[in-house]
Backbone atoms as SQL, in Angstrom:
CREATE TABLE atoms (id INTEGER PRIMARY KEY, chain TEXT, resi INTEGER, resn TEXT, atom TEXT, x REAL, y REAL, z REAL);
INSERT INTO atoms VALUES
  (1, 'A', 1, 'MET', 'N', 182.071, 101.140, 19.698),
  (2, 'A', 1, 'MET', 'CA', 180.987, 102.222, 19.448),
  (3, 'A', 1, 'MET', 'C', 181.935, 102.768, 18.482),
  (4, 'A', 2, 'GLU', 'N', 181.854, 103.171, 17.627),
  (5, 'A', 2, 'GLU', 'CA', 182.733, 104.381, 16.247),
  (6, 'A', 2, 'GLU', 'C', 181.955, 105.503, 16.724),
  (7, 'A', 3, 'PHE', 'N', 182.937, 107.093, 16.697),
  (8, 'A', 3, 'PHE', 'CA', 181.869, 107.718, 17.058),
  (9, 'A', 3, 'PHE', 'C', 182.903, 108.195, 15.279),
  (10, 'A', 4, 'GLU', 'N', 181.515, 109.005, 15.004),
  (11, 'A', 4, 'GLU', 'CA', 181.591, 109.783, 13.424),
  (12, 'A', 4, 'GLU', 'C', 182.417, 111.558, 13.957),
  (13, 'A', 5, 'ASN', 'N', 182.350, 111.870, 15.672),
  (14, 'A', 5, 'ASN', 'CA', 183.746, 113.595, 15.290),
  (15, 'A', 5, 'ASN', 'C', 184.425, 113.479, 16.762),
  (16, 'A', 6, 'VAL', 'N', 184.941, 114.356, 16.490),
  (17, 'A', 6, 'VAL', 'CA', 184.881, 114.093, 18.488),
  (18, 'A', 6, 'VAL', 'C', 184.031, 114.452, 19.242),
  (19, 'A', 7, 'ARG', 'N', 183.581, 115.381, 18.829),
  (20, 'A', 7, 'ARG', 'CA', 182.010, 116.099, 19.767),
  (21, 'A', 7, 'ARG', 'C', 181.722, 114.821, 19.882),
  (22, 'A', 8, 'GLU', 'N', 181.175, 113.642, 19.386),
  (23, 'A', 8, 'GLU', 'CA', 180.742, 112.281, 19.934),
  (24, 'A', 8, 'GLU', 'C', 181.044, 111.769, 20.857),
  (25, 'A', 9, 'ALA', 'N', 182.693, 111.907, 20.632),
  (26, 'A', 9, 'ALA', 'CA', 183.333, 111.252, 21.662),
  (27, 'A', 9, 'ALA', 'C', 182.936, 111.873, 22.819),
  (28, 'A', 10, 'LEU', 'N', 183.132, 113.774, 23.277),
  (29, 'A', 10, 'LEU', 'CA', 183.288, 113.303, 24.330),
  (30, 'A', 10, 'LEU', 'C', 181.384, 114.163, 25.038),
  (31, 'A', 11, 'LYS', 'N', 180.002, 114.335, 24.163),
  (32, 'A', 11, 'LYS', 'CA', 179.109, 113.731, 24.643),
  (33, 'A', 11, 'LYS', 'C', 179.594, 112.247, 24.612),
  (34, 'A', 12, 'PHE', 'N', 179.593, 111.450, 24.956),
  (35, 'A', 12, 'PHE', 'CA', 179.355, 110.706, 25.411),
  (36, 'A', 12, 'PHE', 'C', 179.514, 109.720, 26.416),
  (37, 'A', 13, 'LEU', 'N', 181.664, 110.497, 26.442),
  (38, 'A', 13, 'LEU', 'CA', 182.269, 110.692, 27.546),
  (39, 'A', 13, 'LEU', 'C', 181.080, 111.144, 28.810),
  (40, 'A', 14, 'LEU', 'N', 180.651, 112.913, 28.572),
  (41, 'A', 14, 'LEU', 'CA', 180.351, 113.374, 29.506),
  (42, 'A', 14, 'LEU', 'C', 178.646, 112.638, 29.751),
  (43, 'A', 15, 'GLU', 'N', 178.372, 111.942, 29.191),
  (44, 'A', 15, 'GLU', 'CA', 176.906, 110.854, 29.782),
  (45, 'A', 15, 'GLU', 'C', 176.586, 110.392, 30.152),
  (46, 'A', 16, 'TYR', 'N', 178.132, 109.166, 29.683),
  (47, 'A', 16, 'TYR', 'CA', 177.812, 107.972, 30.372),
  (48, 'A', 16, 'TYR', 'C', 178.951, 108.197, 31.085),
  (49, 'A', 17, 'ASN', 'N', 179.744, 109.658, 32.065),
  (50, 'A', 17, 'ASN', 'CA', 180.401, 109.612, 33.449),
  (51, 'A', 17, 'ASN', 'C', 179.426, 111.009, 34.319),
  (52, 'A', 18, 'ASP', 'N', 178.268, 111.261, 33.951),
  (53, 'A', 18, 'ASP', 'CA', 177.554, 112.159, 34.140),
  (54, 'A', 18, 'ASP', 'C', 176.671, 111.208, 35.556),
  (55, 'A', 19, 'ALA', 'N', 176.954, 111.567, 36.541),
  (56, 'A', 19, 'ALA', 'CA', 175.918, 110.766, 38.053),
  (57, 'A', 19, 'ALA', 'C', 174.455, 111.225, 38.049),
  (58, 'A', 20, 'THR', 'N', 174.668, 112.635, 37.322),
  (59, 'A', 20, 'THR', 'CA', 173.205, 112.443, 37.844),
  (60, 'A', 20, 'THR', 'C', 172.592, 111.532, 35.764),
  (61, 'A', 21, 'LEU', 'N', 172.753, 111.216, 35.000),
  (62, 'A', 21, 'LEU', 'CA', 172.613, 111.253, 33.418),
  (63, 'A', 21, 'LEU', 'C', 172.591, 109.668, 33.913),
  (64, 'A', 22, 'ASN', 'N', 173.256, 109.331, 34.867),
  (65, 'A', 22, 'ASN', 'CA', 173.612, 107.639, 34.674),
  (66, 'A', 22, 'ASN', 'C', 173.538, 107.573, 36.153),
  (67, 'A', 23, 'PRO', 'N', 172.552, 107.593, 36.993),
  (68, 'A', 23, 'PRO', 'CA', 173.388, 107.110, 38.463),
  (69, 'A', 23, 'PRO', 'C', 173.840, 105.871, 38.614),
  (70, 'A', 24, 'ASN', 'N', 173.365, 105.281, 37.420),
  (71, 'A', 24, 'ASN', 'CA', 174.467, 103.696, 37.900),
  (72, 'A', 24, 'ASN', 'C', 175.368, 103.120, 37.092),
  (73, 'A', 25, 'LEU', 'N', 175.862, 103.620, 37.049),
  (74, 'A', 25, 'LEU', 'CA', 176.714, 103.412, 35.420),
  (75, 'A', 25, 'LEU', 'C', 176.195, 102.851, 34.436),
  (76, 'A', 26, 'LYS', 'N', 175.127, 102.266, 33.984),
  (77, 'A', 26, 'LYS', 'CA', 174.664, 101.254, 33.179),
  (78, 'A', 26, 'LYS', 'C', 175.357, 101.175, 32.158),
  (79, 'A', 27, 'SER', 'N', 175.563, 100.137, 31.428),
  (80, 'A', 27, 'SER', 'CA', 175.434, 99.962, 29.483),
  (81, 'A', 27, 'SER', 'C', 175.232, 98.951, 29.337),
  (82, 'A', 28, 'ARG', 'N', 175.643, 99.161, 27.814),
  (83, 'A', 28, 'ARG', 'CA', 174.999, 97.882, 26.975),
  (84, 'A', 28, 'ARG', 'C', 176.259, 96.847, 26.708),
  (85, 'A', 29, 'VAL', 'N', 176.704, 95.895, 26.403),
  (86, 'A', 29, 'VAL', 'CA', 177.219, 94.849, 25.714),
  (87, 'A', 29, 'VAL', 'C', 176.337, 94.220, 25.233),
  (88, 'A', 30, 'ASN', 'N', 177.423, 94.579, 23.903),
  (89, 'A', 30, 'ASN', 'CA', 176.553, 94.192, 22.102),
  (90, 'A', 30, 'ASN', 'C', 175.904, 94.501, 22.678),
  (91, 'A', 31, 'GLY', 'N', 174.468, 95.222, 22.303),
  (92, 'A', 31, 'GLY', 'CA', 173.599, 95.817, 22.476),
  (93, 'A', 31, 'GLY', 'C', 172.782, 95.261, 23.227),
  (94, 'A', 32, 'GLY', 'N', 172.764, 93.988, 24.180),
  (95, 'A', 32, 'GLY', 'CA', 171.366, 93.894, 24.914),
  (96, 'A', 32, 'GLY', 'C', 171.357, 94.626, 25.887),
  (97, 'A', 33, 'GLU', 'N', 171.115, 94.151, 27.286),
  (98, 'A', 33, 'GLU', 'CA', 169.747, 95.051, 27.424),
  (99, 'A', 33, 'GLU', 'C', 171.135, 95.301, 28.580),
  (100, 'A', 34, 'TRP', 'N', 170.766, 96.646, 28.864),
  (101, 'A', 34, 'TRP', 'CA', 171.664, 97.857, 30.375),
  (102, 'A', 34, 'TRP', 'C', 171.335, 97.365, 31.589),
  (103, 'A', 35, 'SER', 'N', 172.701, 96.656, 31.627),
  (104, 'A', 35, 'SER', 'CA', 172.910, 96.263, 33.202),
  (105, 'A', 35, 'SER', 'C', 174.073, 97.614, 33.348),
  (106, 'A', 36, 'PRO', 'N', 174.313, 97.374, 35.052),
  (107, 'A', 36, 'PRO', 'CA', 175.102, 97.727, 35.651),
  (108, 'A', 36, 'PRO', 'C', 177.356, 97.661, 35.590),
  (109, 'A', 37, 'SER', 'N', 177.449, 98.336, 34.764),
  (110, 'A', 37, 'SER', 'CA', 179.110, 98.405, 34.227),
  (111, 'A', 37, 'SER', 'C', 179.619, 98.043, 35.396),
  (112, 'A', 38, 'THR', 'N', 181.035, 97.202, 34.968),
  (113, 'A', 38, 'THR', 'CA', 181.565, 96.760, 35.835),
  (114, 'A', 38, 'THR', 'C', 183.157, 97.950, 35.891),
  (115, 'A', 39, 'VAL', 'N', 183.647, 98.434, 36.951),
  (116, 'A', 39, 'VAL', 'CA', 184.883, 98.954, 36.475),
  (117, 'A', 39, 'VAL', 'C', 186.047, 98.601, 35.824),
  (118, 'A', 40, 'ASN', 'N', 186.200, 97.667, 34.923),
  (119, 'A', 40, 'ASN', 'CA', 186.927, 97.450, 33.286),
  (120, 'A', 40, 'ASN', 'C', 185.909, 97.429, 32.989),
  (121, 'A', 41, 'GLU', 'N', 184.920, 97.725, 32.499),
  (122, 'A', 41, 'GLU', 'CA', 184.008, 98.136, 31.606),
  (123, 'A', 41, 'GLU', 'C', 183.971, 99.652, 31.326),
  (124, 'A', 42, 'ALA', 'N', 184.038, 100.426, 32.828),
  (125, 'A', 42, 'ALA', 'CA', 183.492, 101.448, 32.925),
  (126, 'A', 42, 'ALA', 'C', 185.145, 102.120, 32.030),
  (127, 'A', 43, 'GLN', 'N', 186.033, 101.814, 32.678),
  (128, 'A', 43, 'GLN', 'CA', 187.584, 102.344, 32.149),
  (129, 'A', 43, 'GLN', 'C', 187.269, 102.144, 31.020),
  (130, 'A', 44, 'MET', 'N', 187.425, 100.333, 30.226),
  (131, 'A', 44, 'MET', 'CA', 186.939, 99.883, 28.705),
  (132, 'A', 44, 'MET', 'C', 186.457, 101.734, 27.953),
  (133, 'A', 45, 'ALA', 'N', 185.390, 101.240, 28.562),
  (134, 'A', 45, 'ALA', 'CA', 184.423, 102.070, 27.581),
  (135, 'A', 45, 'ALA', 'C', 185.219, 103.801, 27.571),
  (136, 'A', 46, 'ASN', 'N', 185.318, 103.996, 28.698),
  (137, 'A', 46, 'ASN', 'CA', 185.805, 105.185, 28.158),
  (138, 'A', 46, 'ASN', 'C', 187.517, 105.965, 27.495),
  (139, 'A', 47, 'TYR', 'N', 188.710, 104.172, 28.032),
  (140, 'A', 47, 'TYR', 'CA', 189.631, 104.696, 26.980),
  (141, 'A', 47, 'TYR', 'C', 189.247, 104.371, 25.552),
  (142, 'A', 48, 'ASP', 'N', 188.063, 103.649, 25.146),
  (143, 'A', 48, 'ASP', 'CA', 187.571, 103.645, 23.897),
  (144, 'A', 48, 'ASP', 'C', 187.584, 104.222, 23.746),
  (145, 'A', 49, 'ALA', 'N', 186.818, 105.733, 24.009),
  (146, 'A', 49, 'ALA', 'CA', 186.580, 107.461, 23.548),
  (147, 'A', 49, 'ALA', 'C', 187.565, 108.195, 23.256),
  (148, 'A', 50, 'LEU', 'N', 187.782, 107.972, 24.016),
  (149, 'A', 50, 'LEU', 'CA', 189.393, 108.985, 24.717),
  (150, 'A', 50, 'LEU', 'C', 190.293, 108.673, 23.402),
  (151, 'A', 51, 'ALA', 'N', 190.369, 107.313, 23.091),
  (152, 'A', 51, 'ALA', 'CA', 191.540, 106.963, 22.077),
  (153, 'A', 51, 'ALA', 'C', 190.510, 107.126, 20.570),
  (154, 'A', 52, 'GLN', 'N', 189.550, 106.904, 19.813),
  (155, 'A', 52, 'GLN', 'CA', 189.553, 107.538, 19.238),
  (156, 'A', 52, 'GLN', 'C', 188.930, 108.959, 18.923),
  (157, 'A', 53, 'ALA', 'N', 188.597, 110.261, 20.001),
  (158, 'A', 53, 'ALA', 'CA', 189.159, 111.054, 19.987),
  (159, 'A', 53, 'ALA', 'C', 190.038, 111.298, 19.531),
  (160, 'A', 54, 'ALA', 'N', 191.557, 111.367, 20.566),
  (161, 'A', 54, 'ALA', 'CA', 192.686, 111.577, 19.939),
  (162, 'A', 54, 'ALA', 'C', 193.300, 110.825, 18.896),
  (163, 'A', 55, 'ASP', 'N', 192.757, 110.006, 18.530),
  (164, 'A', 55, 'ASP', 'CA', 192.813, 109.737, 16.792),
  (165, 'A', 55, 'ASP', 'C', 192.037, 110.877, 15.344),
  (166, 'A', 56, 'MET', 'N', 190.847, 111.325, 15.567),
  (167, 'A', 56, 'MET', 'CA', 190.147, 111.931, 15.013),
  (168, 'A', 56, 'MET', 'C', 190.982, 114.242, 15.387),
  (169, 'A', 57, 'LEU', 'N', 191.826, 114.119, 16.079),
  (170, 'A', 57, 'LEU', 'CA', 192.674, 114.624, 16.752),
  (171, 'A', 57, 'LEU', 'C', 194.546, 115.140, 16.443),
  (172, 'A', 58, 'GLY', 'N', 194.710, 113.627, 15.511),
  (173, 'A', 58, 'GLY', 'CA', 195.725, 113.562, 15.549),
  (174, 'A', 58, 'GLY', 'C', 197.049, 113.980, 16.278),
  (175, 'A', 59, 'MET', 'N', 196.367, 112.872, 17.848),
  (176, 'A', 59, 'MET', 'CA', 197.518, 112.937, 19.021),
  (177, 'A', 59, 'MET', 'C', 198.251, 111.206, 19.195),
  (178, 'A', 60, 'SER', 'N', 197.244, 110.375, 17.983),
  (179, 'A', 60, 'SER', 'CA', 197.758, 108.845, 18.732),
  (180, 'A', 60, 'SER', 'C', 198.769, 108.672, 19.573),
  (181, 'A', 61, 'ASP', 'N', 199.555, 110.113, 19.362),
  (182, 'A', 61, 'ASP', 'CA', 201.125, 109.212, 20.243),
  (183, 'A', 61, 'ASP', 'C', 200.760, 108.988, 21.333),
  (184, 'A', 62, 'LEU', 'N', 199.637, 109.702, 21.456),
  (185, 'A', 62, 'LEU', 'CA', 198.958, 110.064, 23.423),
  (186, 'A', 62, 'LEU', 'C', 198.793, 109.209, 23.700),
  (187, 'A', 63, 'TYR', 'N', 198.204, 107.313, 22.950),
  (188, 'A', 63, 'TYR', 'CA', 198.002, 106.410, 23.846),
  (189, 'A', 63, 'TYR', 'C', 198.459, 105.331, 23.362),
  (190, 'A', 64, 'LEU', 'N', 199.911, 105.923, 21.822),
  (191, 'A', 64, 'LEU', 'CA', 200.557, 104.335, 21.110),
  (192, 'A', 64, 'LEU', 'C', 201.795, 104.464, 22.280),
  (193, 'A', 65, 'ASN', 'N', 202.492, 105.843, 23.197),
  (194, 'A', 65, 'ASN', 'CA', 203.254, 106.030, 23.884),
  (195, 'A', 65, 'ASN', 'C', 204.746, 106.053, 23.353),
  (196, 'A', 66, 'GLU', 'N', 204.126, 107.536, 21.882),
  (197, 'A', 66, 'GLU', 'CA', 205.316, 107.585, 21.014),
  (198, 'A', 66, 'GLU', 'C', 205.489, 108.768, 21.154),
  (199, 'A', 67, 'GLN', 'N', 207.197, 109.463, 20.785),
  (200, 'A', 67, 'GLN', 'CA', 206.742, 110.972, 20.966),
  (201, 'A', 67, 'GLN', 'C', 206.109, 111.697, 19.743),
  (202, 'A', 68, 'PRO', 'N', 205.758, 112.095, 19.373),
  (203, 'A', 68, 'PRO', 'CA', 204.975, 113.640, 19.134),
  (204, 'A', 68, 'PRO', 'C', 205.965, 113.767, 17.532),
  (205, 'A', 69, 'ALA', 'N', 205.734, 113.930, 16.812),
  (206, 'A', 69, 'ALA', 'CA', 206.362, 113.996, 15.304),
  (207, 'A', 69, 'ALA', 'C', 206.479, 115.366, 14.887);
């Protein structure tokens, strides 16, 4: 999933991880049916959204393990 801006990424993260909005932690894989997410799938979804937000904020060093310029 590609986000247009940091707000979209944060909105996704908040909704995806909200037990009230997504009580059974479901997601779609490749646009298919909604199904329960494995821990690994949840981690990957969270990581991807966080990495994109970091990129948009000019902070890719946070996940590339580089020192900031």
